[in-house]
């Protein structure tokens, strides 16, 4: 942890910020409902949790201007830079009751109060991951990781260990054995079937070109001596023509397609695994970008059982018309108190730039005659999304190419003309990756937010200009241009496709450099954000986009106790030595006053 800095007391212009016990109780009822109240039995007037001896950035000051200059009341000095604006936070019944100096927080100490002495660590409002696929993250985490495992025997031992704690008959999945390195000595099902006879096993190769299973898996998939090799695929066989346990290239699908969809119960486990990883990564809320019937049911069950450790903002997938119909009947869930809220629909308008599926206004620079695909041709159900918006749902629409973005803005314009009342639903275009110069202004005019991923810019920079050419690249990954046009910006990782480590995200946002600090001056650095904007993009702006900016996203008495503790100060480090942002780590994550993660525990 860092050396403690000199104390900066709350400026005189800002009165000591605290709440009376009665006001706390009232706010707890208003914001939290009765389900999540913690600290029952604690003495009235005393906090459940005090974080002290910290560098606290409350974000409880004015927004920076469009160029990123801090507001006049920000704890910032043009000469000396950023400084924290508090050193302690106290939380009672899930609600912040005090923000200020360490002595002031002492008044909230009671017999049951937990004191966390942070020894100079940094405290910011709880991180919000505003575009994630947590179910997928958890599913990946549940697979046995075989990357770097050297021998067939070691793989089988790992699978057998997993089988010992898994009900018989359940599929066991793993991934990462190296089908390239093992090509001359492909594994077989012999040892695997002998040691793991009662569970079907499927182990995907590192590159997806090889699959390895046991006898039971091949039986379940109906692959036998009489199965023909599919075109583009091969099933290695013994002298009698029987499969030996491996499928190659397109034959992998024969096995993969026989793996059943996870059950609701399994999906609940994936969600909990995914949320645990998110808590360890400092996040206090996730916005799940597209749920299907099963994952929606899993989320709802976890919520009703009080088992969601983080707040979840679920977007219903427009690719699930039945689920959308159900929500059209139910209507948007705008209860700010619940841990699971569903008031948003997620749709795809075009595909991705990497695959040249994103829809461009002119030909791809590296593929003349090709402009990608969008709209109905890409499965965008305009009528359904329009109905959802008309029924009060926020829409988040995936658009990447400049034509994809333009047509999506046209769509919003049409729908909002018909439903003017839906204008304040904080609709979003997610990615907003390549935007025509004339269209930035339209985001602001239509009140459509841009939900963007700092990691994508530094991951795509190597080939993006090949696709787009030198002109169009000017409107690509254009965070500063968005800000200059007054567009609401929100930052996230789109995990698990990109690394969700907040320090990677902040570093990319502030420097436009990758993890190897390349290129040294940043890629098109004129589009970079300031450290304050980057932090806001992952906190209070994320709260805004889920209609909770009056509940969470800043640290203020009466707001929720959603707090992230980190090893470094992103304001100071981000402005003085941004490369070292990558060295940061999460020390604790607090959701509604409950410590859901603590490093070293
Ligand atoms: Zn996504």
XYZ file of C-alpha atoms and ligand atoms in Angstrom:
602
model
C 0.000 0.000 0.000
C 1.030 3.534 -0.500
C 2.503 5.926 1.964
C -0.203 7.984 3.557
C -0.448 11.466 2.129
C -1.064 14.598 4.163
C -4.690 14.892 5.126
C -6.900 17.106 3.031
C -9.876 18.107 5.024
C -13.238 18.638 3.508
C -13.195 22.126 2.024
C -15.007 24.734 4.055
C -17.389 25.332 1.183
C -18.646 21.781 1.619
C -20.360 21.258 4.934
C -19.488 18.180 6.957
C -21.428 15.488 5.223
C -23.334 13.167 7.478
C -26.848 11.920 8.117
C -28.946 11.577 11.229
C -29.981 8.025 12.199
C -33.607 8.806 11.352
C -32.676 10.044 7.904
C -30.541 6.953 7.397
C -33.405 4.650 8.266
C -35.690 6.521 5.908
C -33.177 6.353 3.068
C -32.509 2.708 3.733
C -36.207 2.042 3.292
C -36.432 4.188 0.184
C -33.369 2.875 -1.603
C -32.826 -0.590 -0.313
C -36.207 -2.050 0.491
C -36.226 -4.425 3.397
C -34.320 -7.348 1.907
C -30.752 -6.245 2.091
C -30.504 -4.401 5.357
C -27.342 -5.362 7.109
C -26.165 -4.819 10.605
C -29.420 -5.662 12.346
C -28.876 -5.426 16.062
C -26.157 -2.810 15.756
C -26.561 0.109 18.116
C -28.584 2.915 16.643
C -26.471 5.734 15.313
C -23.359 3.655 14.873
C -22.023 2.538 11.512
C -21.668 -1.072 10.431
C -18.528 -0.305 8.489
C -15.989 2.496 8.573
C -13.291 2.781 5.918
C -10.658 5.096 7.270
C -7.115 6.341 6.762
C -7.795 6.328 3.027
C -7.406 8.600 0.009
C -11.069 9.041 -0.776
C -12.255 10.481 -4.072
C -15.991 11.008 -3.675
C -16.638 12.288 -7.227
C -19.068 14.536 -5.385
C -18.100 17.615 -7.333
C -18.996 19.104 -10.710
C -18.532 17.302 -14.001
C -15.399 18.071 -16.039
C -15.944 20.119 -19.206
C -15.936 18.648 -22.702
C -12.147 18.929 -22.892
C -11.770 17.127 -19.582
C -10.841 20.185 -17.508
C -11.925 19.590 -13.911
C -14.819 21.605 -12.513
C -13.948 24.625 -10.344
C -15.008 22.742 -7.198
C -12.983 19.597 -8.005
C -10.145 18.714 -5.591
C -7.664 19.681 -8.245
C -5.049 22.365 -8.507
C -3.463 23.209 -11.878
C -0.032 23.268 -10.240
C -0.158 20.469 -7.671
C -2.701 18.268 -9.414
C -5.292 15.969 -7.845
C -5.758 15.325 -4.151
C -8.344 13.203 -2.346
C -11.330 15.089 -0.944
C -11.947 12.898 2.115
C -10.228 10.223 4.194
C -13.044 8.176 5.651
C -16.460 6.791 4.748
C -18.992 5.295 7.179
C -21.851 3.029 6.084
C -24.899 1.990 8.067
C -27.709 -0.273 6.899
C -26.218 -0.216 3.417
C -26.287 3.566 3.158
C -23.407 6.013 3.456
C -23.880 8.045 6.640
C -20.624 9.964 6.677
C -17.893 11.121 4.316
C -15.086 13.278 5.644
C -11.996 13.135 7.823
C -10.924 10.269 10.050
C -11.791 12.059 13.300
C -15.302 12.794 12.057
C -15.820 9.133 11.212
C -14.929 8.162 14.796
C -18.274 9.571 15.922
C -19.928 6.701 14.038
C -17.921 3.980 15.745
C -20.032 1.633 17.850
C -19.524 -1.731 19.550
C -20.308 -3.676 16.392
C -18.676 -1.360 13.895
C -16.103 -2.923 11.635
C -13.184 -0.565 11.107
C -11.076 -1.042 8.005
C -7.833 0.897 8.319
C -6.820 1.255 4.669
C -3.315 2.549 5.383
C -3.467 5.148 2.666
C -5.147 3.065 -0.036
C -7.500 4.775 -2.482
C -11.283 4.668 -2.200
C -13.579 5.516 -5.101
C -17.287 4.946 -5.768
C -18.066 1.324 -6.635
C -17.061 0.313 -10.149
C -19.862 -0.445 -12.593
C -19.226 -2.778 -15.545
C -21.857 -1.427 -17.925
C -21.534 -3.987 -20.734
C -20.649 -7.526 -19.737
C -21.460 -11.164 -20.375
C -21.203 -12.563 -16.875
C -22.968 -15.843 -17.628
C -20.316 -16.534 -20.260
C -17.542 -15.510 -17.890
C -18.801 -17.963 -15.281
C -19.226 -20.740 -17.858
C -15.629 -20.265 -18.966
C -14.479 -20.344 -15.356
C -16.277 -23.648 -14.793
C -14.297 -25.415 -17.515
C -11.114 -27.220 -16.558
C -8.205 -25.092 -17.690
C -5.748 -27.291 -19.560
C -3.540 -24.551 -20.961
C 0.085 -25.517 -20.397
C -0.693 -29.015 -19.095
C 2.046 -31.167 -20.597
C 0.923 -34.800 -20.629
C -2.136 -36.933 -21.222
C -1.780 -38.425 -17.707
C -1.886 -34.980 -16.097
C -4.973 -34.022 -18.076
C -6.743 -37.225 -17.068
C -5.864 -36.637 -13.399
C -7.389 -33.153 -13.519
C -10.557 -34.497 -15.133
C -10.787 -37.355 -12.619
C -10.472 -34.893 -9.747
C -13.337 -32.832 -11.171
C -15.417 -35.984 -11.734
C -15.021 -36.915 -8.078
C -16.986 -33.808 -7.086
C -19.524 -33.871 -9.939
C -22.730 -35.948 -10.043
C -22.368 -38.943 -12.433
C -23.879 -38.399 -15.860
C -23.052 -34.674 -15.862
C -20.841 -33.416 -18.667
C -17.350 -32.385 -17.667
C -15.830 -29.718 -19.920
C -12.275 -28.556 -20.287
C -10.239 -26.600 -22.766
C -6.679 -25.724 -23.674
C -4.730 -28.918 -24.496
C -2.488 -28.045 -27.394
C -3.678 -29.912 -30.488
C -0.816 -28.325 -32.441
C 1.971 -29.459 -30.140
C 0.301 -32.867 -29.614
C -0.439 -33.455 -33.303
C 2.043 -36.322 -33.642
C 0.937 -38.075 -30.465
C -2.776 -37.399 -30.248
C -4.382 -38.548 -27.005
C -6.939 -41.379 -26.965
C -9.992 -42.161 -24.909
C -8.418 -45.230 -23.241
C -7.006 -43.794 -20.028
C -9.669 -41.070 -19.906
C -12.520 -43.616 -20.147
C -10.868 -45.927 -17.641
C -10.399 -43.224 -15.011
C -13.630 -41.318 -15.798
C -16.219 -43.861 -16.938
C -19.421 -42.291 -15.585
C -19.252 -38.704 -16.833
C -19.229 -37.687 -20.491
C -16.068 -35.633 -20.988
C -15.291 -33.093 -23.690
C -11.916 -31.349 -23.782
C -11.605 -28.664 -26.398
C -8.229 -28.005 -27.986
C -6.456 -24.709 -27.481
C -7.327 -23.472 -30.987
C -10.700 -25.172 -31.338
C -9.476 -27.459 -34.124
C -9.290 -30.544 -31.967
C -11.646 -32.163 -29.468
C -10.951 -35.047 -27.111
C -13.584 -37.087 -25.361
C -14.099 -40.304 -23.429
C -16.161 -43.293 -24.573
C -19.313 -42.061 -22.872
C -19.098 -38.716 -24.687
C -18.745 -40.431 -28.074
C -21.682 -42.708 -27.163
C -23.847 -39.729 -26.220
C -22.881 -38.037 -29.494
C -23.634 -41.206 -31.460
C -20.155 -41.284 -32.987
C -19.141 -44.865 -33.818
C -17.290 -46.958 -36.400
C -20.173 -46.379 -38.799
C -19.968 -42.582 -38.565
C -18.543 -41.015 -41.726
C -15.943 -38.281 -41.500
C -17.796 -35.009 -42.157
C -16.523 -32.779 -44.942
C -13.691 -30.655 -43.613
C -13.258 -32.915 -40.592
C -11.663 -36.174 -39.528
C -12.226 -38.818 -36.865
C -8.956 -40.671 -36.167
C -9.670 -44.452 -35.973
C -8.060 -47.722 -34.924
C -7.486 -50.733 -37.228
C -11.149 -51.787 -36.854
C -12.401 -48.322 -37.786
C -13.473 -47.395 -34.270
C -12.928 -43.831 -33.118
C -9.981 -43.442 -30.763
C -11.236 -40.480 -28.753
C -10.342 -37.436 -30.809
C -12.211 -35.381 -33.403
C -10.432 -32.940 -35.691
C -11.427 -29.756 -37.506
C -15.119 -29.757 -38.460
C -15.621 -33.149 -36.850
C -15.334 -31.338 -33.498
C -18.911 -30.157 -34.075
C -20.144 -33.773 -33.922
C -19.131 -33.836 -30.269
C -19.714 -30.194 -29.361
C -23.281 -30.198 -30.661
C -24.172 -33.093 -28.382
C -23.275 -31.198 -25.206
C -26.589 -30.132 -23.705
C -27.321 -26.502 -22.919
C -26.625 -25.867 -19.247
C -29.613 -26.211 -16.926
C -31.013 -23.282 -14.961
C -29.212 -24.699 -11.927
C -25.903 -24.826 -13.787
C -26.487 -21.333 -15.112
C -27.019 -20.117 -11.550
C -23.612 -21.560 -10.693
C -22.066 -19.836 -13.710
C -23.611 -16.532 -12.652
C -22.302 -16.849 -9.111
C -18.840 -17.770 -10.409
C -18.898 -14.825 -12.801
C -20.051 -12.399 -10.118
C -17.408 -13.654 -7.697
C -14.758 -12.875 -10.307
C -16.308 -9.443 -10.808
C -16.293 -8.748 -7.062
C -12.621 -9.746 -6.923
C -12.049 -7.313 -9.775
C -13.547 -4.406 -7.830
C -16.945 -4.191 -9.496
C -20.077 -3.521 -7.482
C -22.537 -3.863 -10.373
C -22.705 -5.480 -13.789
C -24.928 -4.799 -16.760
C -25.576 -8.142 -18.436
C -25.788 -7.434 -22.165
C -28.391 -9.887 -23.408
C -30.159 -12.550 -21.390
C -32.037 -15.538 -22.759
C -34.929 -17.417 -21.077
C -32.632 -19.634 -19.081
C -30.219 -17.011 -17.837
C -33.120 -14.693 -16.981
C -34.695 -17.439 -14.903
C -31.359 -18.117 -13.217
C -30.875 -14.429 -12.376
C -34.434 -14.198 -11.024
C -34.035 -17.279 -8.870
C -30.776 -16.005 -7.414
C -32.400 -12.687 -6.667
C -35.429 -14.223 -4.975
C -33.103 -16.385 -2.874
C -31.121 -13.279 -1.894
C -27.952 -14.727 -3.380
C -26.834 -11.988 -5.783
C -23.685 -10.464 -4.265
C -23.531 -7.635 -6.827
C -26.257 -5.573 -8.411
C -27.254 -6.867 -11.841
C -28.848 -4.757 -14.547
C -30.162 -7.262 -17.074
C -30.782 -6.443 -20.724
C -33.232 -8.772 -22.417
C -31.889 -10.054 -25.728
C -33.931 -9.023 -28.747
C -32.823 -12.330 -30.273
C -35.226 -13.970 -27.789
C -38.651 -12.860 -29.051
C -40.558 -14.985 -26.527
C -38.664 -13.504 -23.627
C -39.309 -10.035 -25.041
C -43.032 -10.808 -25.290
C -43.008 -11.841 -21.660
C -41.344 -8.564 -20.649
C -43.697 -6.549 -22.832
C -46.482 -7.963 -20.656
C -44.616 -7.438 -17.402
C -43.296 -3.983 -18.283
C -39.962 -2.493 -17.252
C -38.809 -3.108 -13.689
C -37.911 0.336 -12.412
C -37.661 -0.608 -8.737
C -34.383 1.020 -7.781
C -34.084 -1.077 -4.637
C -33.816 -4.554 -6.094
C -30.513 -6.312 -6.762
C -31.798 -7.373 -10.194
C -33.402 -4.849 -12.508
C -34.694 -5.509 -16.002
C -35.731 -2.479 -17.986
C -33.571 -2.685 -21.056
C -33.441 -4.567 -24.363
C -30.198 -5.460 -26.172
C -30.137 -5.759 -29.960
C -27.528 -6.130 -32.693
C -27.592 -3.801 -35.689
C -24.411 -4.907 -37.465
C -21.438 -7.221 -36.880
C -17.771 -6.564 -36.085
C -14.981 -4.650 -37.769
C -12.427 -7.432 -37.358
C -14.553 -9.873 -39.345
C -15.514 -7.101 -41.805
C -19.141 -7.601 -40.863
C -19.606 -4.049 -39.549
C -21.657 -2.006 -42.012
C -19.719 0.823 -43.641
C -20.998 3.706 -45.775
C -18.242 3.028 -48.301
C -16.238 -0.061 -49.185
C -13.773 -1.560 -46.747
C -10.368 -0.111 -47.508
C -8.880 -3.598 -47.500
C -11.751 -5.263 -49.392
C -13.101 -3.271 -52.338
C -16.741 -3.955 -53.106
C -17.515 -5.053 -49.557
C -19.442 -2.980 -47.006
C -20.551 -5.444 -44.350
C -24.071 -6.283 -43.226
C -26.698 -4.538 -41.115
C -30.316 -4.210 -40.109
C -32.870 -6.854 -41.036
C -30.202 -8.669 -43.058
C -28.301 -9.115 -39.801
C -31.364 -10.171 -37.832
C -32.250 -6.769 -36.347
C -35.944 -6.958 -35.489
C -36.890 -3.312 -35.884
C -40.544 -3.821 -35.053
C -39.828 -5.711 -31.836
C -37.222 -3.238 -30.576
C -39.541 -0.323 -31.408
C -42.335 -1.968 -29.419
C -40.029 -2.492 -26.457
C -39.046 1.186 -26.558
C -42.704 2.186 -26.867
C -43.425 0.083 -23.779
C -40.836 2.009 -21.755
C -37.739 -0.129 -22.173
C -34.327 1.363 -22.699
C -32.654 0.040 -25.854
C -28.989 -0.788 -26.169
C -28.116 -1.395 -29.801
C -24.823 -2.833 -30.996
C -23.473 -0.761 -33.896
C -19.879 -0.715 -35.133
C -19.571 0.630 -38.690
C -20.316 4.225 -39.711
C -23.352 3.012 -41.676
C -24.373 0.783 -38.757
C -24.254 3.772 -36.419
C -26.000 6.096 -38.859
C -28.820 3.658 -39.543
C -29.201 2.986 -35.822
C -29.471 6.729 -35.165
C -32.069 6.900 -37.973
C -33.957 4.123 -36.232
C -33.898 5.943 -32.895
C -35.019 9.128 -34.627
C -38.043 7.391 -36.151
C -39.033 5.627 -32.953
C -38.603 8.719 -30.798
C -40.713 10.748 -33.199
C -43.471 8.240 -32.655
C -42.819 7.881 -28.910
C -41.515 11.266 -27.715
C -42.007 10.104 -24.117
C -39.343 7.431 -24.701
C -36.697 10.077 -25.266
C -35.586 10.130 -21.638
C -34.954 6.369 -21.499
C -31.204 6.848 -21.922
C -30.909 4.669 -24.992
C -27.437 3.572 -25.957
C -25.413 2.572 -28.941
C -22.858 0.086 -27.736
C -19.387 0.192 -29.293
C -20.213 3.245 -31.498
C -16.884 2.345 -32.976
C -16.801 4.116 -36.341
C -18.921 7.252 -36.619
C -19.365 9.580 -39.594
C -18.356 13.183 -38.693
C -21.944 14.411 -39.160
C -23.371 11.823 -36.780
C -21.619 12.646 -33.488
C -23.971 15.571 -32.995
C -26.986 13.300 -33.560
C -26.098 11.153 -30.549
C -26.452 14.258 -28.390
C -29.531 15.560 -30.233
C -31.334 12.243 -29.764
C -30.088 11.775 -26.170
C -28.454 8.513 -27.212
C -25.449 7.569 -25.069
C -22.266 5.979 -26.423
C -21.213 2.863 -24.523
C -17.563 2.316 -25.420
C -14.708 -0.045 -24.552
C -11.249 1.453 -24.000
C -9.687 -2.035 -24.398
C -11.122 -2.374 -27.910
C -9.247 0.685 -29.174
C -5.858 -0.640 -28.091
C -6.667 -4.181 -29.214
C -7.925 -3.152 -32.677
C -5.388 -0.417 -33.421
C -3.074 -2.746 -35.320
C -5.544 -3.478 -38.109
C -8.374 -0.940 -37.765
C -6.814 1.524 -40.174
C -6.385 -1.205 -42.816
C -10.139 -1.726 -42.710
C -11.046 1.965 -42.622
C -8.284 3.986 -44.283
C -6.799 7.256 -43.019
C -9.985 9.353 -43.272
C -12.578 7.181 -41.576
C -10.193 6.274 -38.794
C -10.639 9.860 -37.556
C -14.148 9.007 -36.437
C -13.183 5.683 -34.871
C -12.868 4.987 -31.131
C -13.406 8.726 -30.807
C -14.047 9.243 -27.115
C -12.935 12.881 -26.964
C -14.954 13.731 -30.063
C -18.004 12.191 -28.378
C -17.391 14.318 -25.273
C -16.923 17.455 -27.386
C -20.308 16.877 -28.951
C -21.925 16.584 -25.548
C -22.618 12.854 -25.878
C -23.145 10.831 -22.708
C -20.221 8.407 -22.572
C -20.016 5.230 -20.539
C -17.005 2.897 -20.366
C -16.789 -0.876 -19.997
C -14.896 -3.944 -21.193
C -17.430 -6.205 -22.986
C -15.977 -9.101 -20.975
C -15.038 -11.899 -21.303
C -13.957 -10.947 -24.858
C -11.650 -8.299 -23.432
C -9.781 -8.137 -20.158
C -11.996 -6.435 -17.560
C -9.132 -5.504 -15.243
C -10.010 -1.910 -14.335
C -6.391 -0.816 -14.399
C -6.070 -2.019 -17.983
C -9.276 -0.142 -18.854
C -8.182 3.069 -17.126
C -4.727 2.847 -18.707
C -6.188 2.361 -22.189
C -8.631 5.233 -21.664
C -5.983 7.664 -20.445
C -3.028 6.684 -22.680
C -4.451 4.877 -25.744
C -1.587 2.401 -25.261
C -1.697 -1.370 -24.914
C -0.362 -3.452 -22.034
C 3.147 -3.281 -23.496
C 2.853 0.529 -23.343
C 2.712 0.670 -27.166
C 2.729 2.891 -29.063
C 4.757 5.076 -26.678
C 2.813 8.262 -27.457
C -0.538 6.484 -27.666
C -2.605 5.617 -30.720
C -4.405 8.763 -31.883
C -3.850 10.247 -28.424
C -6.058 13.244 -29.219
C -9.017 10.967 -28.412
C -7.734 10.025 -24.936
C -9.677 10.838 -21.782
C -8.443 12.368 -18.561
C -8.079 10.172 -15.461
C -11.168 11.815 -13.984
C -13.263 11.113 -17.095
C -12.009 7.530 -17.157
C -12.970 6.970 -13.513
C -16.356 8.596 -14.094
C -16.892 6.383 -17.138
C -16.673 3.319 -14.896
C -18.629 4.760 -11.961
C -21.082 7.629 -11.948
C -21.676 7.653 -15.700
C -22.415 3.936 -15.491
C -24.878 4.681 -12.694
C -26.560 7.292 -14.888
C -27.110 4.854 -17.697
C -28.988 2.544 -15.322
C -30.991 5.395 -13.777
C -29.204 5.178 -10.422
C -27.126 8.350 -10.373
C -29.125 9.571 -7.394
C -28.455 6.355 -5.512
C -24.909 5.256 -6.300
C -21.848 6.278 -8.357
C -20.629 8.965 -5.965
C -19.776 8.811 -2.276
C -22.215 11.047 -0.433
C -24.328 10.594 2.708
C -27.637 9.092 1.680
C -26.125 7.336 -1.323
C -25.564 3.578 -1.280
C -22.455 2.110 0.285
C -21.060 0.838 -3.041
C -17.319 1.315 -2.751
C -14.113 0.116 -4.412
C -10.744 0.148 -2.643
C -7.617 0.069 -4.805
C -3.873 -0.014 -4.247
C -3.103 3.097 -6.266
C -4.554 6.544 -6.835
C -5.825 6.606 -10.452
C -6.147 10.404 -10.381
C -2.546 11.089 -9.364
C -0.925 8.095 -11.084
C -3.082 8.566 -14.182
C -1.875 12.137 -14.557
C 1.769 11.742 -13.506
C 2.910 8.223 -14.452
C 0.036 6.521 -16.293
C 2.083 3.476 -17.334
C 2.129 2.338 -13.717
C -1.678 2.273 -13.636
C -1.192 -1.285 -14.897
C 0.405 -2.210 -11.547
C -2.773 -1.458 -9.608
C -4.743 -4.050 -7.700
C -8.124 -4.249 -6.028
C -8.000 -4.395 -2.236
C -11.688 -4.547 -1.371
C -15.157 -4.351 -2.866
C -18.136 -3.170 -0.834
C -21.734 -3.532 -2.017
C -24.434 -1.786 0.030
C -22.091 -1.801 2.971
C -21.276 -5.522 2.730
C -17.638 -6.387 2.079
C -18.009 -8.844 -0.822
C -14.287 -9.077 -1.511
C -11.176 -8.357 0.456
C -7.651 -9.045 -0.841
C -5.806 -11.717 1.114
C -8.942 -13.106 2.773
Zn -21.060 -7.588 -25.708
